[in-house]
Coordinates of C-alpha atoms in Angstrom, one line a residue:
M21 CA 0.0 0.0 0.0
A22 CA 1.1 3.6 -0.7
E23 CA 2.8 5.2 2.3
I24 CA 0.7 7.8 4.1
R25 CA 2.5 10.3 6.3
G26 CA 1.1 12.5 9.0
F27 CA -1.6 11.3 11.4
A28 CA -5.2 10.2 11.7
N29 CA -6.7 9.6 15.1
G30 CA -8.9 6.6 15.8
P31 CA -11.7 6.1 13.3
Y32 CA -10.2 8.7 11.0
E33 CA -7.5 6.2 10.1
R34 CA -10.1 4.8 7.6
L35 CA -9.6 8.0 5.6
A36 CA -5.9 7.3 5.3
D37 CA -6.7 3.8 4.0
V38 CA -8.9 5.3 1.3
L39 CA -6.2 7.7 0.2
S40 CA -3.6 5.0 0.2
A41 CA -5.9 2.9 -2.1
T42 CA -6.4 5.8 -4.5
L43 CA -2.7 6.4 -4.7
D44 CA -2.2 2.7 -5.4
D45 CA -4.8 2.5 -8.2
G46 CA -3.6 5.7 -9.9
S47 CA -6.7 7.8 -9.2
D48 CA -4.4 10.1 -7.3
L49 CA -0.8 11.1 -7.9
G50 CA -0.3 13.1 -4.7
A51 CA -2.8 14.5 -2.2
S52 CA -3.5 15.7 1.3
V53 CA -6.5 15.2 3.6
A54 CA -7.3 17.0 6.9
V55 CA -10.2 17.0 9.4
T56 CA -10.8 19.3 12.3
V57 CA -13.2 18.9 15.2
D58 CA -13.8 21.9 17.4
G59 CA -10.9 23.6 15.6
E60 CA -8.4 20.8 16.5
F61 CA -6.9 18.5 13.9
V62 CA -8.0 14.9 14.3
A63 CA -6.5 14.0 10.9
D64 CA -3.7 15.6 8.9
F65 CA -2.0 13.3 6.4
W66 CA -0.6 13.2 2.9
G67 CA 1.0 10.9 0.4
G68 CA 2.0 10.2 -3.1
W69 CA 4.1 12.4 -5.4
A70 CA 4.5 16.1 -6.2
D71 CA 5.6 15.5 -9.8
S72 CA 4.5 13.3 -12.6
D73 CA 7.9 11.6 -12.8
R74 CA 7.4 10.4 -9.2
T75 CA 10.7 11.7 -8.1
A76 CA 9.6 14.2 -5.5
P77 CA 7.3 13.0 -2.7
W78 CA 4.4 15.1 -1.5
Q79 CA 5.7 16.8 1.6
Q80 CA 4.0 18.3 4.7
D81 CA 4.4 21.8 3.3
T82 CA 3.6 20.9 -0.4
I83 CA 0.9 23.3 -1.8
V84 CA -1.2 23.1 -4.9
N85 CA -3.5 25.3 -6.9
T86 CA -6.9 24.6 -5.3
W87 CA -9.1 26.0 -8.2
S88 CA -12.6 26.9 -7.0
T89 CA -12.0 25.8 -3.4
T90 CA -10.5 29.3 -3.4
K91 CA -14.0 30.7 -3.5
T92 CA -14.6 29.6 0.1
M93 CA -11.7 31.9 1.1
T94 CA -13.1 34.7 -1.0
G95 CA -16.6 34.2 0.6
L96 CA -15.1 34.3 4.0
V97 CA -13.4 37.7 3.2
A98 CA -16.8 39.1 1.9
L99 CA -18.5 37.9 5.1
M100 CA -15.9 39.6 7.2
L101 CA -16.8 42.9 5.6
V102 CA -20.5 42.2 6.1
D103 CA -19.8 41.4 9.8
R104 CA -17.9 44.7 10.2
G105 CA -20.8 46.6 8.8
L106 CA -18.8 47.7 5.8
V107 CA -20.8 45.9 3.2
D108 CA -24.6 45.2 3.1
P109 CA -25.5 42.1 1.2
D110 CA -28.8 43.6 0.1
A111 CA -27.2 46.8 -1.3
P112 CA -26.4 47.2 -5.0
V113 CA -22.9 46.4 -5.9
A114 CA -22.7 49.9 -7.3
T115 CA -23.0 51.3 -3.8
Y116 CA -19.4 50.3 -3.4
W117 CA -18.3 50.2 -7.0
P118 CA -20.2 53.0 -8.8
E119 CA -19.0 52.1 -12.3
F120 CA -20.6 48.7 -12.0
A121 CA -24.1 50.2 -12.5
Q122 CA -23.5 50.5 -16.3
N123 CA -25.5 48.6 -18.9
G124 CA -28.4 47.5 -16.7
K125 CA -26.5 46.3 -13.7
E126 CA -27.8 48.8 -11.2
G127 CA -30.0 46.1 -9.8
V128 CA -27.3 43.6 -9.1
L129 CA -27.0 43.2 -5.4
V130 CA -24.0 42.1 -3.4
R131 CA -25.9 38.9 -2.4
H132 CA -26.4 38.1 -6.1
V133 CA -22.6 38.1 -6.5
L134 CA -22.1 36.0 -3.4
S135 CA -24.6 33.5 -4.6
H136 CA -23.7 33.2 -8.3
S137 CA -26.9 34.8 -9.5
S138 CA -25.6 38.2 -10.7
G139 CA -25.8 37.5 -14.4
V140 CA -22.2 38.3 -14.7
C141 CA -20.7 34.8 -15.2
G142 CA -17.8 35.8 -17.3
W143 CA -16.3 38.5 -19.5
E144 CA -17.7 39.8 -22.6
Q145 CA -15.4 39.6 -25.7
P146 CA -12.9 40.8 -26.5
V147 CA -10.9 39.4 -23.6
V148 CA -7.7 37.5 -23.4
Q149 CA -6.0 35.5 -20.6
E150 CA -3.7 38.4 -19.7
D151 CA -6.7 40.4 -18.8
V152 CA -7.6 37.9 -16.2
Y153 CA -4.3 38.5 -14.5
D154 CA -5.0 42.3 -14.4
Q155 CA -7.6 43.2 -11.8
D156 CA -7.9 46.8 -13.0
K157 CA -8.6 45.9 -16.6
S158 CA -10.8 42.9 -15.9
A159 CA -12.9 44.9 -13.5
K160 CA -13.4 47.7 -16.1
I161 CA -14.6 45.1 -18.6
L162 CA -17.0 43.6 -16.0
A163 CA -18.3 47.0 -15.0
A164 CA -19.0 48.0 -18.7
Q165 CA -20.9 44.9 -19.8
A166 CA -24.6 44.0 -19.5
P167 CA -25.8 41.0 -17.4
W168 CA -26.4 37.8 -19.3
F169 CA -29.7 37.2 -17.5
E170 CA -32.0 39.0 -15.0
P171 CA -30.0 39.3 -11.8
G172 CA -31.4 37.0 -9.1
S173 CA -33.6 35.1 -11.6
V174 CA -31.4 32.0 -12.0
V175 CA -28.1 30.6 -11.0
G176 CA -25.1 31.1 -13.3
Y177 CA -21.7 30.0 -12.0
Q178 CA -19.1 32.8 -11.9
A179 CA -16.4 30.4 -12.7
I180 CA -13.4 32.7 -12.9
V181 CA -14.8 36.2 -12.4
H182 CA -16.2 35.5 -9.0
G183 CA -13.0 36.6 -7.3
H184 CA -12.7 39.6 -9.6
L185 CA -16.2 40.7 -8.7
V186 CA -15.8 40.2 -4.9
G187 CA -12.2 41.4 -5.1
E188 CA -13.2 44.7 -6.6
I189 CA -15.8 45.3 -3.8
V190 CA -13.1 44.4 -1.3
R191 CA -10.7 46.9 -2.9
R192 CA -13.2 49.7 -3.0
V193 CA -14.2 49.2 0.6
T194 CA -10.9 48.5 2.2
G195 CA -8.3 50.0 -0.1
R196 CA -6.6 46.6 -0.2
S197 CA -6.6 43.9 -2.8
L198 CA -8.4 40.6 -2.1
G199 CA -5.1 38.7 -1.7
T200 CA -3.5 41.3 0.5
F201 CA -6.6 41.5 2.8
F202 CA -6.7 37.7 3.0
A203 CA -3.0 37.5 3.9
E204 CA -3.2 40.2 6.5
E205 CA -6.6 39.6 8.1
V206 CA -7.0 35.8 7.7
A207 CA -4.0 33.7 6.8
G208 CA -1.6 35.7 9.0
P209 CA -3.6 35.7 12.2
L210 CA -4.6 32.0 11.8
G211 CA -1.1 30.9 10.7
A212 CA -2.6 29.3 7.6
D213 CA -0.4 28.5 4.6
F214 CA -2.9 29.6 2.0
H215 CA -2.3 32.3 -0.6
I216 CA -4.4 34.2 -3.1
G217 CA -1.6 35.4 -5.3
L218 CA 1.6 33.4 -4.7
A219 CA 4.9 35.0 -4.0
P220 CA 7.9 33.6 -5.9
E221 CA 9.6 32.3 -2.8
H222 CA 6.9 29.6 -2.5
D223 CA 7.3 28.2 -6.0
A224 CA 9.6 25.4 -5.0
R225 CA 6.8 24.0 -2.7
V226 CA 4.1 24.0 -5.4
T227 CA 3.1 20.7 -7.0
P228 CA 2.0 21.2 -10.6
V229 CA -1.5 20.1 -11.5
L230 CA -2.1 17.3 -14.0
P231 CA -4.9 18.4 -16.3
P232 CA -8.1 16.3 -16.6
P233 CA -9.8 15.3 -19.8
P234 CA -11.8 18.0 -21.6
L235 CA -14.9 19.4 -20.0
P236 CA -18.0 17.2 -20.8
F237 CA -19.6 19.8 -23.0
D238 CA -19.9 19.8 -26.8
F239 CA -19.2 23.5 -27.5
A240 CA -19.9 23.0 -31.2
T241 CA -23.5 22.4 -30.3
L242 CA -23.9 25.2 -27.8
D243 CA -25.5 28.6 -28.5
P244 CA -22.6 31.1 -28.6
A245 CA -24.9 33.5 -26.8
S246 CA -25.5 31.2 -23.9
P247 CA -24.0 31.9 -20.5
M248 CA -22.4 28.4 -20.6
Y249 CA -20.6 29.0 -23.9
K250 CA -19.5 32.5 -23.0
T251 CA -18.3 31.6 -19.5
F252 CA -16.1 28.7 -20.6
T253 CA -14.8 30.4 -23.8
G254 CA -14.2 33.9 -22.8
P255 CA -11.3 33.4 -22.4
P256 CA -10.9 29.6 -22.3
V257 CA -8.9 28.6 -19.3
G258 CA -6.6 25.6 -19.6
A259 CA -5.7 23.6 -16.5
D260 CA -2.0 23.9 -17.4
F261 CA -2.3 27.7 -16.9
A262 CA -2.1 27.0 -13.2
N263 CA 1.5 25.8 -13.7
T264 CA 2.7 29.2 -15.0
A265 CA 4.3 32.0 -13.0
E266 CA 1.8 34.5 -14.5
W267 CA -1.2 32.5 -13.0
R268 CA 0.5 32.1 -9.6
R269 CA 1.3 35.8 -9.2
A270 CA -2.1 37.0 -10.1
E271 CA -4.9 37.3 -7.4
I272 CA -7.7 35.3 -8.9
G273 CA -10.1 34.8 -6.0
G274 CA -12.3 32.4 -7.9
A275 CA -9.6 30.0 -8.9
N276 CA -5.9 30.4 -8.1
G277 CA -5.6 30.0 -4.3
H278 CA -2.6 27.9 -3.3
G279 CA -2.6 25.7 -0.2
N280 CA -3.1 22.2 1.0
A281 CA -5.8 20.3 3.0
R282 CA -4.3 21.5 6.3
S283 CA -4.4 25.2 5.5
V284 CA -7.8 25.0 3.9
A285 CA -9.2 23.2 6.9
R286 CA -7.5 25.6 9.3
V287 CA -9.1 28.7 7.7
Q288 CA -12.6 27.1 7.3
S289 CA -12.6 26.0 10.9
V290 CA -13.5 29.6 11.7
V291 CA -16.9 29.0 10.1
A292 CA -17.3 25.6 11.8
N293 CA -16.7 27.1 15.2
G294 CA -19.0 30.1 15.2
G295 CA -16.6 32.7 13.7
T296 CA -13.7 32.4 16.2
L297 CA -10.7 30.1 16.2
D298 CA -8.0 30.1 18.9
G299 CA -8.9 33.5 20.0
V300 CA -9.0 35.0 16.5
R301 CA -12.5 36.4 15.8
L302 CA -13.3 36.8 12.1
L303 CA -17.1 36.5 12.2
S304 CA -19.9 36.7 14.7
P305 CA -22.1 33.7 15.2
E306 CA -24.9 35.7 13.6
T307 CA -23.0 36.3 10.4
V308 CA -22.1 32.6 10.3
D309 CA -25.8 31.9 10.5
R310 CA -26.4 33.9 7.3
I311 CA -24.3 31.5 5.3
F312 CA -27.0 28.8 5.5
A313 CA -30.0 30.9 4.3
V314 CA -30.6 29.9 0.7
Q315 CA -30.0 32.8 -1.7
A316 CA -30.2 31.0 -5.0
E317 CA -31.0 27.5 -6.2
G318 CA -31.9 25.6 -9.4
V319 CA -30.2 24.1 -12.4
D320 CA -27.1 26.3 -13.0
V321 CA -27.1 27.7 -16.5
V322 CA -23.3 27.4 -16.7
L323 CA -22.6 24.1 -14.9
A324 CA -25.9 22.4 -16.0
V325 CA -26.3 20.7 -12.6
P326 CA -28.7 21.6 -9.7
V327 CA -27.1 23.8 -7.1
R328 CA -27.9 25.7 -4.0
H329 CA -26.0 28.7 -2.7
G330 CA -26.1 30.5 0.6
L331 CA -24.2 33.7 1.3
G332 CA -20.7 33.2 0.1
Y333 CA -20.7 29.4 0.1
G334 CA -22.4 26.5 -1.7
L335 CA -25.0 24.5 0.1
P336 CA -25.7 20.8 -0.4
S337 CA -27.7 19.8 -3.5
E338 CA -28.5 16.6 -5.4
A339 CA -25.4 17.2 -7.6
V340 CA -23.2 16.2 -4.7
P341 CA -25.3 13.7 -2.7
Y342 CA -22.3 12.7 -0.6
V343 CA -22.3 16.2 0.9
H344 CA -24.9 15.5 3.6
D345 CA -27.2 18.3 4.7
N346 CA -28.3 18.9 8.3
G347 CA -29.1 22.6 7.7
R348 CA -25.7 23.8 8.9
V349 CA -23.4 22.4 6.1
C350 CA -21.7 24.6 3.6
F351 CA -19.0 23.6 1.1
W352 CA -17.4 24.2 -2.2
G353 CA -14.8 22.4 -4.3
G354 CA -12.5 23.0 -7.2
W355 CA -12.1 21.8 -10.8
G356 CA -10.6 18.4 -10.7
G357 CA -12.0 17.3 -7.4
S358 CA -10.6 19.3 -4.5
L359 CA -13.2 19.8 -1.7
V360 CA -13.9 21.4 1.6
V361 CA -17.0 20.7 3.7
V362 CA -17.9 22.7 6.8
D363 CA -20.4 21.3 9.2
A364 CA -21.2 24.0 11.7
A365 CA -23.6 21.7 13.6
R366 CA -20.9 19.1 14.3
R367 CA -18.2 21.8 14.3
T368 CA -16.1 19.8 11.8
V369 CA -14.3 20.5 8.6
F370 CA -13.2 18.0 6.0
S371 CA -10.7 19.0 3.4
Y372 CA -9.0 17.2 0.4
M373 CA -6.5 18.7 -2.0
M374 CA -4.7 16.9 -4.8
N375 CA -2.7 17.4 -8.0
R376 CA -4.2 14.9 -10.4
M377 CA -7.4 16.5 -11.7
A378 CA -10.4 14.2 -12.2
P379 CA -12.9 14.5 -15.0
G380 CA -16.1 16.6 -14.7
V381 CA -17.0 20.0 -13.3
V382 CA -18.4 19.1 -9.8
G383 CA -16.6 16.8 -7.3
G384 CA -14.5 13.8 -8.1
P385 CA -14.2 10.1 -7.3
T386 CA -11.7 10.4 -4.5
A387 CA -13.5 13.2 -2.7
E388 CA -16.7 11.1 -2.9
K389 CA -15.0 8.0 -1.5
L390 CA -13.4 10.0 1.3
L391 CA -16.5 11.9 2.3
T392 CA -18.6 8.8 2.1
V393 CA -16.4 7.2 4.8
F394 CA -16.2 10.5 6.7
N395 CA -20.0 10.6 6.9
T396 CA -20.0 7.3 8.8
I397 CA -17.6 8.4 11.5

């Protein structure tokens, strides 16, 4: 069996057995898993390889691009501003970002952005990948365009732009970029090795991602005017982009966070524990409660699966039946299968981060296997 390092207490050893098996059968190349209960780690282990040649083992401090798991960090930042009374979820985005009111977006509310129902799922053409790395330019494009559907009417996944939208609100309100605010107000106080915008000195610890098969959509048959087509093609984002310096340096709060299972679980334990962890208060219990009030639900017009969103986080839906719902569970995952699940009723966090990306757009086979076992503990 593949060697697993770290620790898993008592029944959580079963999770280590699952990871060992997926490393053996090739489902995973390298990965890490962490679980917290009441803010304390009861499992924190890793195994496999940090490179496709299998010459560099995944280490305790190995980090990886977590794709859309980053959105849980961006959601936490937004909720911190709500908690401080700096942002009202029911206010128009233009209250904080006046230029955003252009082209029929004056009715887009902050809560629409936080629940993927803003109608701004991606960028209007022309746009190129370099624009994604430039917050100023990308925000100007988003401010100028019209929504792709009536805000609040349906769900449309803000795949890449989510962090640019929230990030611009953060910048207008605090004077700091999303990545800077996160580093100074979240990662630093919590001692969490998670980064939105990665400094060069961390490059040596990054394990490159192995791209998955193409997305399961036939773009030749899609309406070019549809939100799905425009989101995934404007510009098209390749998984191998994550392995470039340009991607790492940018602050893409919807997709380019770098961390591991430990750091993701550490940060999200704040939510699981009523907003405070080890004396660091980021949210009030009342603001945590707001996460679980449904803001938008239905078949996502970008992902083509049924989803539910609370304020800043995804809520369990039939698209991910292995994410159990007790009314106090929130989660989100990344392209390729990374996943973090926060259970505020049980005060637990489950986190899985990996470098071999699985097929599909929601979840992955290893995350499902791990969480299925976790749900029985």
